[in-house]
Short mmCIF file of C-alpha atoms and ligand atoms in Angstrom, two decimals:
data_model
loop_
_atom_site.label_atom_id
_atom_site.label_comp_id
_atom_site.label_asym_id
_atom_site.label_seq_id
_atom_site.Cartn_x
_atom_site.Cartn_y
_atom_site.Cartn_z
CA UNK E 299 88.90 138.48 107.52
CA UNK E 300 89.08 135.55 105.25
CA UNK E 301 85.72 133.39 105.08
CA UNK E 302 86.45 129.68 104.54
CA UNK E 303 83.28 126.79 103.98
CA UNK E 304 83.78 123.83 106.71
CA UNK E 305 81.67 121.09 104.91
CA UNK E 306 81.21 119.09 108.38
CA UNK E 307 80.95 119.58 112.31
CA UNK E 308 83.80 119.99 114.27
CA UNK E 309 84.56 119.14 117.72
CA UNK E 310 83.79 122.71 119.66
CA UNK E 311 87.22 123.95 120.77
CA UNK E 312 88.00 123.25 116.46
CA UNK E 313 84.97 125.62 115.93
CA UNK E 314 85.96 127.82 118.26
CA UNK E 315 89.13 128.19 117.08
CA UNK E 316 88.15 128.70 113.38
CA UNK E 317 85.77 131.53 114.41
CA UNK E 318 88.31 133.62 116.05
CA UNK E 319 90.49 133.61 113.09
CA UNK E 320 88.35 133.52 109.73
CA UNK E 321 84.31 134.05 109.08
CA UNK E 322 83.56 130.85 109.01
CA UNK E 323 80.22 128.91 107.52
CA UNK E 324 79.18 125.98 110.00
CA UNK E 325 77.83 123.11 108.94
CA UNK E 326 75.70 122.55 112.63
CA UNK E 327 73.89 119.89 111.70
CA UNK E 328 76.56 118.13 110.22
CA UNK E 329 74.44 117.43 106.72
CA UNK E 330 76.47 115.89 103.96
CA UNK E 331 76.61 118.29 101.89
CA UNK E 332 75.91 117.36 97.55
CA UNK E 333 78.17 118.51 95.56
CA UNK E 334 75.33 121.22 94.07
CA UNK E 335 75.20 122.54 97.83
CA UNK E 336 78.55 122.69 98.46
CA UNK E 337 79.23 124.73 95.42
CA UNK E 338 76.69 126.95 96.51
CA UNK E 339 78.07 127.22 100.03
CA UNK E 340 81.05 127.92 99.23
CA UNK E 341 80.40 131.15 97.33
CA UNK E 342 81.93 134.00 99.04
CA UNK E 343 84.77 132.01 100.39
CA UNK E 344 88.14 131.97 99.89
CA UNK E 345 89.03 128.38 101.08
CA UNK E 346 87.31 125.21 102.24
CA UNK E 347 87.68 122.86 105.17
CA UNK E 348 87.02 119.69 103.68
CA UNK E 349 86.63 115.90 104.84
CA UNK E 350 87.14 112.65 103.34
CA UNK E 351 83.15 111.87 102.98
CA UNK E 352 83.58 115.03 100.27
CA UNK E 353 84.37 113.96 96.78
CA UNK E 354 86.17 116.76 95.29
CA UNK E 355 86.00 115.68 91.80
CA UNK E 356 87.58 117.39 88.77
CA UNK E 357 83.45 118.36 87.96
CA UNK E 358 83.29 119.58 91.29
CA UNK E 359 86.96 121.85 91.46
CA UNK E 360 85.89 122.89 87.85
CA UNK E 361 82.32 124.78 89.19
CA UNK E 362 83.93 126.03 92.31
CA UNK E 363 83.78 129.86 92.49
CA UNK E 364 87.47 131.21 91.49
CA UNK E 365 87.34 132.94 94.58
CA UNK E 366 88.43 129.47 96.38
CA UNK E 367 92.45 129.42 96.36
CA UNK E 368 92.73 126.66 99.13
CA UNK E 369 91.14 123.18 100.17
CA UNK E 370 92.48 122.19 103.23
CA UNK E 371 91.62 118.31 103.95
CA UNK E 372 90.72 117.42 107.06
CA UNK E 373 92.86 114.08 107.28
CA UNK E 374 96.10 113.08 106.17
CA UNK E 375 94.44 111.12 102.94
CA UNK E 376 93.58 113.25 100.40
CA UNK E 377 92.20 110.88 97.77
CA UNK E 378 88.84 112.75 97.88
CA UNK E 379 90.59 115.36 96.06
CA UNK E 380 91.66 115.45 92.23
CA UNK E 381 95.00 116.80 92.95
CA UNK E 382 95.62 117.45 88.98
CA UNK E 383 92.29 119.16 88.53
CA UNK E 384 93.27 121.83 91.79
CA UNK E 385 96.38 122.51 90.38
CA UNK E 386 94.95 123.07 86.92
CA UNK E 387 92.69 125.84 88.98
CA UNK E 388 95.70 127.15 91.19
CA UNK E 389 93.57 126.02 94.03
CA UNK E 390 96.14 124.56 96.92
CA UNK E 391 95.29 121.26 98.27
CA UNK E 392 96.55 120.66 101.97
CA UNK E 393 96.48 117.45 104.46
CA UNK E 394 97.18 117.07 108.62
CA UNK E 395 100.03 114.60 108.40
CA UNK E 396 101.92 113.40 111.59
CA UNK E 397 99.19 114.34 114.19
CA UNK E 398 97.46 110.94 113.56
CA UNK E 399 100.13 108.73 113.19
CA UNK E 400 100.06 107.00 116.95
CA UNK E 401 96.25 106.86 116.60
CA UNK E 402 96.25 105.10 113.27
CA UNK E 403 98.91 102.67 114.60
CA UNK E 404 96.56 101.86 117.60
CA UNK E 405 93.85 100.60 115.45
CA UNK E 406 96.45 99.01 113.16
CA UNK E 407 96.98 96.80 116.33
CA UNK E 408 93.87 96.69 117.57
CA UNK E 409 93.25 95.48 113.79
CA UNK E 410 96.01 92.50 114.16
CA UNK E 411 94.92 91.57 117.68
CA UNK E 412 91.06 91.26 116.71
CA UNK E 413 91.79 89.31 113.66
CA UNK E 414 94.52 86.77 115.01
CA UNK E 415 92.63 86.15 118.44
CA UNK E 416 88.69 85.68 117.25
CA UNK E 417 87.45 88.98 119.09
CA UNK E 418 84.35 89.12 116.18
CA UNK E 419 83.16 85.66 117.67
CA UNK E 420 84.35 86.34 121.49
CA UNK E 421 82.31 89.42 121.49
CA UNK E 422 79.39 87.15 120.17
CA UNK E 423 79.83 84.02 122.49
CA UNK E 424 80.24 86.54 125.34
CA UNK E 425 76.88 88.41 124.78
CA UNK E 426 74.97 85.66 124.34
CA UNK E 427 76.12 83.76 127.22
CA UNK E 428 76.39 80.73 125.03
CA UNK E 429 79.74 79.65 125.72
CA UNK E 430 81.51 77.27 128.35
CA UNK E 431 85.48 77.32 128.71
CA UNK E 432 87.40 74.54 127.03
CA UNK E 433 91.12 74.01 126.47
CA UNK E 434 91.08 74.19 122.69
CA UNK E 435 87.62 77.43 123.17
CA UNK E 436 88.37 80.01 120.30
CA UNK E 437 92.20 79.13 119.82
CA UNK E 438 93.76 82.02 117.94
CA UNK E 439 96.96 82.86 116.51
CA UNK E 440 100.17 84.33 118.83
CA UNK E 441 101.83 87.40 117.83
CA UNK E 442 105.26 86.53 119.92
CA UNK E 443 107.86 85.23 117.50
CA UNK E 444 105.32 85.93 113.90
CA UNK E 445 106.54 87.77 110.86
CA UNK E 446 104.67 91.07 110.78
CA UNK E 447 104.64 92.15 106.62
CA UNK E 448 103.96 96.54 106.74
CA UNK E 449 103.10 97.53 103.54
CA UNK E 450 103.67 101.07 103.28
CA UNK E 451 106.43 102.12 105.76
CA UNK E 452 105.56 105.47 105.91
CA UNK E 453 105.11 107.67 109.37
CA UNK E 454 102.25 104.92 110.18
CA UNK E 455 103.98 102.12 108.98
CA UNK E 456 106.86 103.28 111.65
CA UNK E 457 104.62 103.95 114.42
CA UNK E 458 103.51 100.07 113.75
CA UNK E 459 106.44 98.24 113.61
CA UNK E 460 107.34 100.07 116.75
CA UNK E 461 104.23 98.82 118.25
CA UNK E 462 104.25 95.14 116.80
CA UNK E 463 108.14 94.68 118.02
CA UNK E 464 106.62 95.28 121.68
CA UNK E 465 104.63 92.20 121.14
CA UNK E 466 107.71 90.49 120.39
CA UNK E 467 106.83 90.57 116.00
CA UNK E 468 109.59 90.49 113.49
CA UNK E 469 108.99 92.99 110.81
CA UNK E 470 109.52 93.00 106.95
CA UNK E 471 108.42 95.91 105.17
CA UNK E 472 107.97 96.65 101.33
CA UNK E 473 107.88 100.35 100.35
CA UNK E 474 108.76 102.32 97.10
CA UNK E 475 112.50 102.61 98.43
CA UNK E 476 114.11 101.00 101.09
CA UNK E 477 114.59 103.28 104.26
CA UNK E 478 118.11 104.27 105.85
CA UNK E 479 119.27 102.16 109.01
CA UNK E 480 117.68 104.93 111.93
CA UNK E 481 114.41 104.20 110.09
CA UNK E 482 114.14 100.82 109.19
CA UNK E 483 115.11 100.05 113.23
CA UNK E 484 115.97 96.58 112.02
CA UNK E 485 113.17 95.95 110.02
CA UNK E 486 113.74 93.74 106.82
CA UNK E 487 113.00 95.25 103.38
CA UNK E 488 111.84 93.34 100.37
CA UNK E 489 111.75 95.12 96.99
CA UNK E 490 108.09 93.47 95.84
CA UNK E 491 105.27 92.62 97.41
CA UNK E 492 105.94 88.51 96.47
CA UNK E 493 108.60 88.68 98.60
CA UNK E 494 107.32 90.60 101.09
CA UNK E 495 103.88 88.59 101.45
CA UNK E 496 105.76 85.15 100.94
CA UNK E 497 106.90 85.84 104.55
CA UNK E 498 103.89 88.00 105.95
CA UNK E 499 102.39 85.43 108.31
CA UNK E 500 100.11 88.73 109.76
CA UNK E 501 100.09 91.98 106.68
CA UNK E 502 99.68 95.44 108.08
CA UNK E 503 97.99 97.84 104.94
CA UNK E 504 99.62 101.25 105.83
CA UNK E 505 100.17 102.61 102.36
CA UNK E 506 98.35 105.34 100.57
CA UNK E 507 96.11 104.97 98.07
CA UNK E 508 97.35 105.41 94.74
CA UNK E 509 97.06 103.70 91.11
CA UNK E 510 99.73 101.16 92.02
CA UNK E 511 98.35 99.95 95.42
CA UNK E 512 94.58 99.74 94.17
CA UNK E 513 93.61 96.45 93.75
CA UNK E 514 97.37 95.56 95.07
CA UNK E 515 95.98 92.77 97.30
CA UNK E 516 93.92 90.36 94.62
CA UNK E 517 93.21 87.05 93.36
CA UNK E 518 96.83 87.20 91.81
CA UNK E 519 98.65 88.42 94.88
CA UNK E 520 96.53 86.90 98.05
CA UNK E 521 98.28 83.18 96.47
CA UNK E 522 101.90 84.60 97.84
CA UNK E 523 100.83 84.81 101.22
CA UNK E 524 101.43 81.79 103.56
CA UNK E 525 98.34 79.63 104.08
CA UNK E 526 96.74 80.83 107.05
CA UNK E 527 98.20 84.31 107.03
CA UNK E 528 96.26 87.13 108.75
CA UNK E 529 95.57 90.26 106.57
CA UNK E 530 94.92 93.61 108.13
CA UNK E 531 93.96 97.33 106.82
CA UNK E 532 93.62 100.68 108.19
CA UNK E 533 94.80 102.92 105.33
CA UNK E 534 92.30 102.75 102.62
CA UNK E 535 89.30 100.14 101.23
CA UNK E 536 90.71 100.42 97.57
CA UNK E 537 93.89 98.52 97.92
CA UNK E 538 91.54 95.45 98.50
CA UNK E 539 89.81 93.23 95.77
CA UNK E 540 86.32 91.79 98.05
CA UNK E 541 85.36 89.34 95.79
CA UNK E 542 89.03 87.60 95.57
CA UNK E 543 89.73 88.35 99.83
CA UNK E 544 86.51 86.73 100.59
CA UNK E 545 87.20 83.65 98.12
CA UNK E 546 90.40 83.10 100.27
CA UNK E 547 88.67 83.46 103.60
CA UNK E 548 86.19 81.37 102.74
CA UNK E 549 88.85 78.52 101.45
CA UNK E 550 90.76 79.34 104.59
CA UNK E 551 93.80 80.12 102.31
CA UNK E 552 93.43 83.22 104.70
CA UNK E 553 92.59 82.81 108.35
CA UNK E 554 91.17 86.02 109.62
CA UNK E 555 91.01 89.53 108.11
CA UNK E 556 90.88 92.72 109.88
CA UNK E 557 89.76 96.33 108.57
CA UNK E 558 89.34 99.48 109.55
CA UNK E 559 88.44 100.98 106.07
CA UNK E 560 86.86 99.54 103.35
CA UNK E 561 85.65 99.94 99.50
CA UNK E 562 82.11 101.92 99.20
CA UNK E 563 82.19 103.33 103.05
CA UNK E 564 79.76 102.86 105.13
CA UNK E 565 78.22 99.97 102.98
CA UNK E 566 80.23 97.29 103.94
CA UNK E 567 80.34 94.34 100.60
CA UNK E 568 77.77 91.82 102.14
CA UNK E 569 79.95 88.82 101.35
CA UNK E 570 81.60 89.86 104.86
CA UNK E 571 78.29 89.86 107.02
CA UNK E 572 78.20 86.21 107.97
CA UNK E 573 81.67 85.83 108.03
CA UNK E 574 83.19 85.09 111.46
CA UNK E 575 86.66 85.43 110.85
CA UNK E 576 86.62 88.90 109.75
CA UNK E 577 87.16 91.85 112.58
CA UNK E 578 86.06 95.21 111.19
CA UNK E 579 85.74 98.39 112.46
CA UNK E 580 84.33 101.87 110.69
CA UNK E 581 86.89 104.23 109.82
CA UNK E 582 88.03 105.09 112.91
CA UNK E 583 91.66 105.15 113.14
CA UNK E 584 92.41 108.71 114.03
CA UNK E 585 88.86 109.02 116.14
CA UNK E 586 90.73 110.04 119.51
CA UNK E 587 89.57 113.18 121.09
CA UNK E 588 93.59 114.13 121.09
CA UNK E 589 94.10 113.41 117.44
CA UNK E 590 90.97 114.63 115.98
CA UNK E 591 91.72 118.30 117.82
CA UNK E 592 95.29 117.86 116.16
CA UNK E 593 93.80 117.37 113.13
CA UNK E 594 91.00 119.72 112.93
CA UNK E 595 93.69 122.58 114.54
CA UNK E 596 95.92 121.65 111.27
CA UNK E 597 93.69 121.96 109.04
CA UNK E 598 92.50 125.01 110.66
CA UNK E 599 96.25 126.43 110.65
CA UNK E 600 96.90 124.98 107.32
CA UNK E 601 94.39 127.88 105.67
CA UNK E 602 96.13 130.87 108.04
CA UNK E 603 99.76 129.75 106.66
CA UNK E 604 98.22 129.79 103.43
CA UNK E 605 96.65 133.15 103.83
CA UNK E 606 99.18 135.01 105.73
CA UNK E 607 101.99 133.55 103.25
CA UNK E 608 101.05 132.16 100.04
CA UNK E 609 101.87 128.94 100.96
CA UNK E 610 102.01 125.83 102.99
CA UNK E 611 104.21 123.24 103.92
CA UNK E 612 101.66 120.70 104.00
CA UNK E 613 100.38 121.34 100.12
CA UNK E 614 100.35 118.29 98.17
CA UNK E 615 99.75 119.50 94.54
C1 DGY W 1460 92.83 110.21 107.31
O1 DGY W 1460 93.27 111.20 107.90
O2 DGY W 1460 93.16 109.97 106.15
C2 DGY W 1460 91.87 109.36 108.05
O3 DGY W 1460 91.56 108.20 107.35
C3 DGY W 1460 90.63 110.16 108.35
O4 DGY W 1460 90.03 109.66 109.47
#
């Protein structure tokens, strides 16, 4: 039986799935592991479970025992993990695409709906009784009839123009190439992100995280948007420059931003805090008991492909 290192807790029927397949080491108390420790841990193994609070740096692949041939990521992002440096080690990388797509797209709305109709300060006003209705009380923005901008329109992208369209939203899209007809389901495509934010009145960040999107939105770029234009993200913190986002909030060159994710996880950059037009969430776009099992029982199958073939068709390096 293969033994495999999960570096965090599980939901139960995950762990008791993983233990009737591989010897598995627990992490019960859900500790976050250093990297010393989890180089330690994961002596004796032959793969790891990982999650995104892991930082599988180069440092960290390089001191790994050579015993380790697989890390399977728990989540469909995987930049926690030096790709190049696993590779270099002929250690497989693996992610749990597709099983969190409708959950991500959720938040994504949830993300567009908080931001455009005030929720931060309705939540406030409502729990400390201090408010009295008035025709022109917390007047937000309408979805029906905006331009929704996706950035990224990938499976989640998809799943959230499908979504938006419901609420009556005409989408644009920008994305490395444009997509054939049965994908793009009408959408319009722009070929760079000026033309594509020149006519996002509400953006939806759905892109992965990669030297070309990080930074993308930034003093430079937040100037092509319309004034007033709602910015959302529930794909990764990186692609956002705080200093320059919170420069435009505050000169109300943007109206509201929503995120779900966000640079240096959990601490949040305190130029946000007192802000009220800013709806954010932590990182919790796949956290559905439905999609976390899907992901978890990926990840978990991920490793027996691997083992019982030599492959997997969700490797990424
Ligand atoms: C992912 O899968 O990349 C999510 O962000 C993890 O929750």
């Amino acid at each position: 039986m293969k033994k495999i290192l999960i570096t965090r807790r599980l939901l139960k029927s995950n762990e008791e799935k993983v233990l009737k397949i591989f010897k598995a080491n627990l992490n019960s108390n859900d500790e976050l592991y250093s990297q010393q420790k989890l180089i330690e841990l994961s002596k004796g193994c032959d793969g790891i479970l990982t999650s995104i609070t892991d930082q599988i740096n180069e440092e960290t692949i390089n001191r790994l025992p050579d015993t380790i041939k697989i890390i399977s990521n728990f989540a469909v992002g995987f930049g926690n993990i030096d790709l190049q440096a696993a590779k270099k080690k002929d250690i497989a990388i693996t992610n749990t695409p597709d099983v969190l797509t409708d959950a991500t797209a959720e938040i994504a709305m949830l993300l567009i709906l908080g931001a455009a109709r005030r929720a931060s300060e309705g939540i406030e006003y409502a729990k400390n009784s201090s408010w009295k209705w008035s025709a022109d009380f917390l007047i937000g923005k309408q979805l029906t009839g905006a331009r929704l901008g996706i950035l990224g329109m990938g499976r989640v992208g998809r799943a959230v123009a499908k979504l938006a369209k419901a609420f009556g939203m005409i989408i644009h899209y920008h994305n490395r190439s444009k997509l054939s007809p049965e994908l793009e389901q009408g959408a319009i495509y722009h070929d760079s992100i000026k033309s594509l934010f020149s006519v996002s009145d509400i953006l939806s960040i759905n892109c992965p995280a990669t030297k070309d999107t990080i930074n993308i939105i930034n003093k430079d770029s937040l100037e092509y948007f319309p004034t007033g234009a709602i910015i959302t993200n529930s794909a990764r913190g990186d692609m956002i420059e705080d200093e320059a986002m919170i420069n435009a909030l505050n000169k109300k060159k943007i109206y509201a931003l929503g995120l779900d994710v966000y640079k240096n996880e959990p601490k949040l950059n305190p130029g946000y805090l007192n802000m009220k037009n800013v709806f954010i969430l932590p990182h919790i776009g796949s956290a559905t008991k439905e999609t976390r099992t899907a992901m978890a029982n990926l990840a978990i199958d991920n490793l027996d492909e691997f083992f019982k073939t030599g492959n997997c068709r969700n490797k990424v390096n």
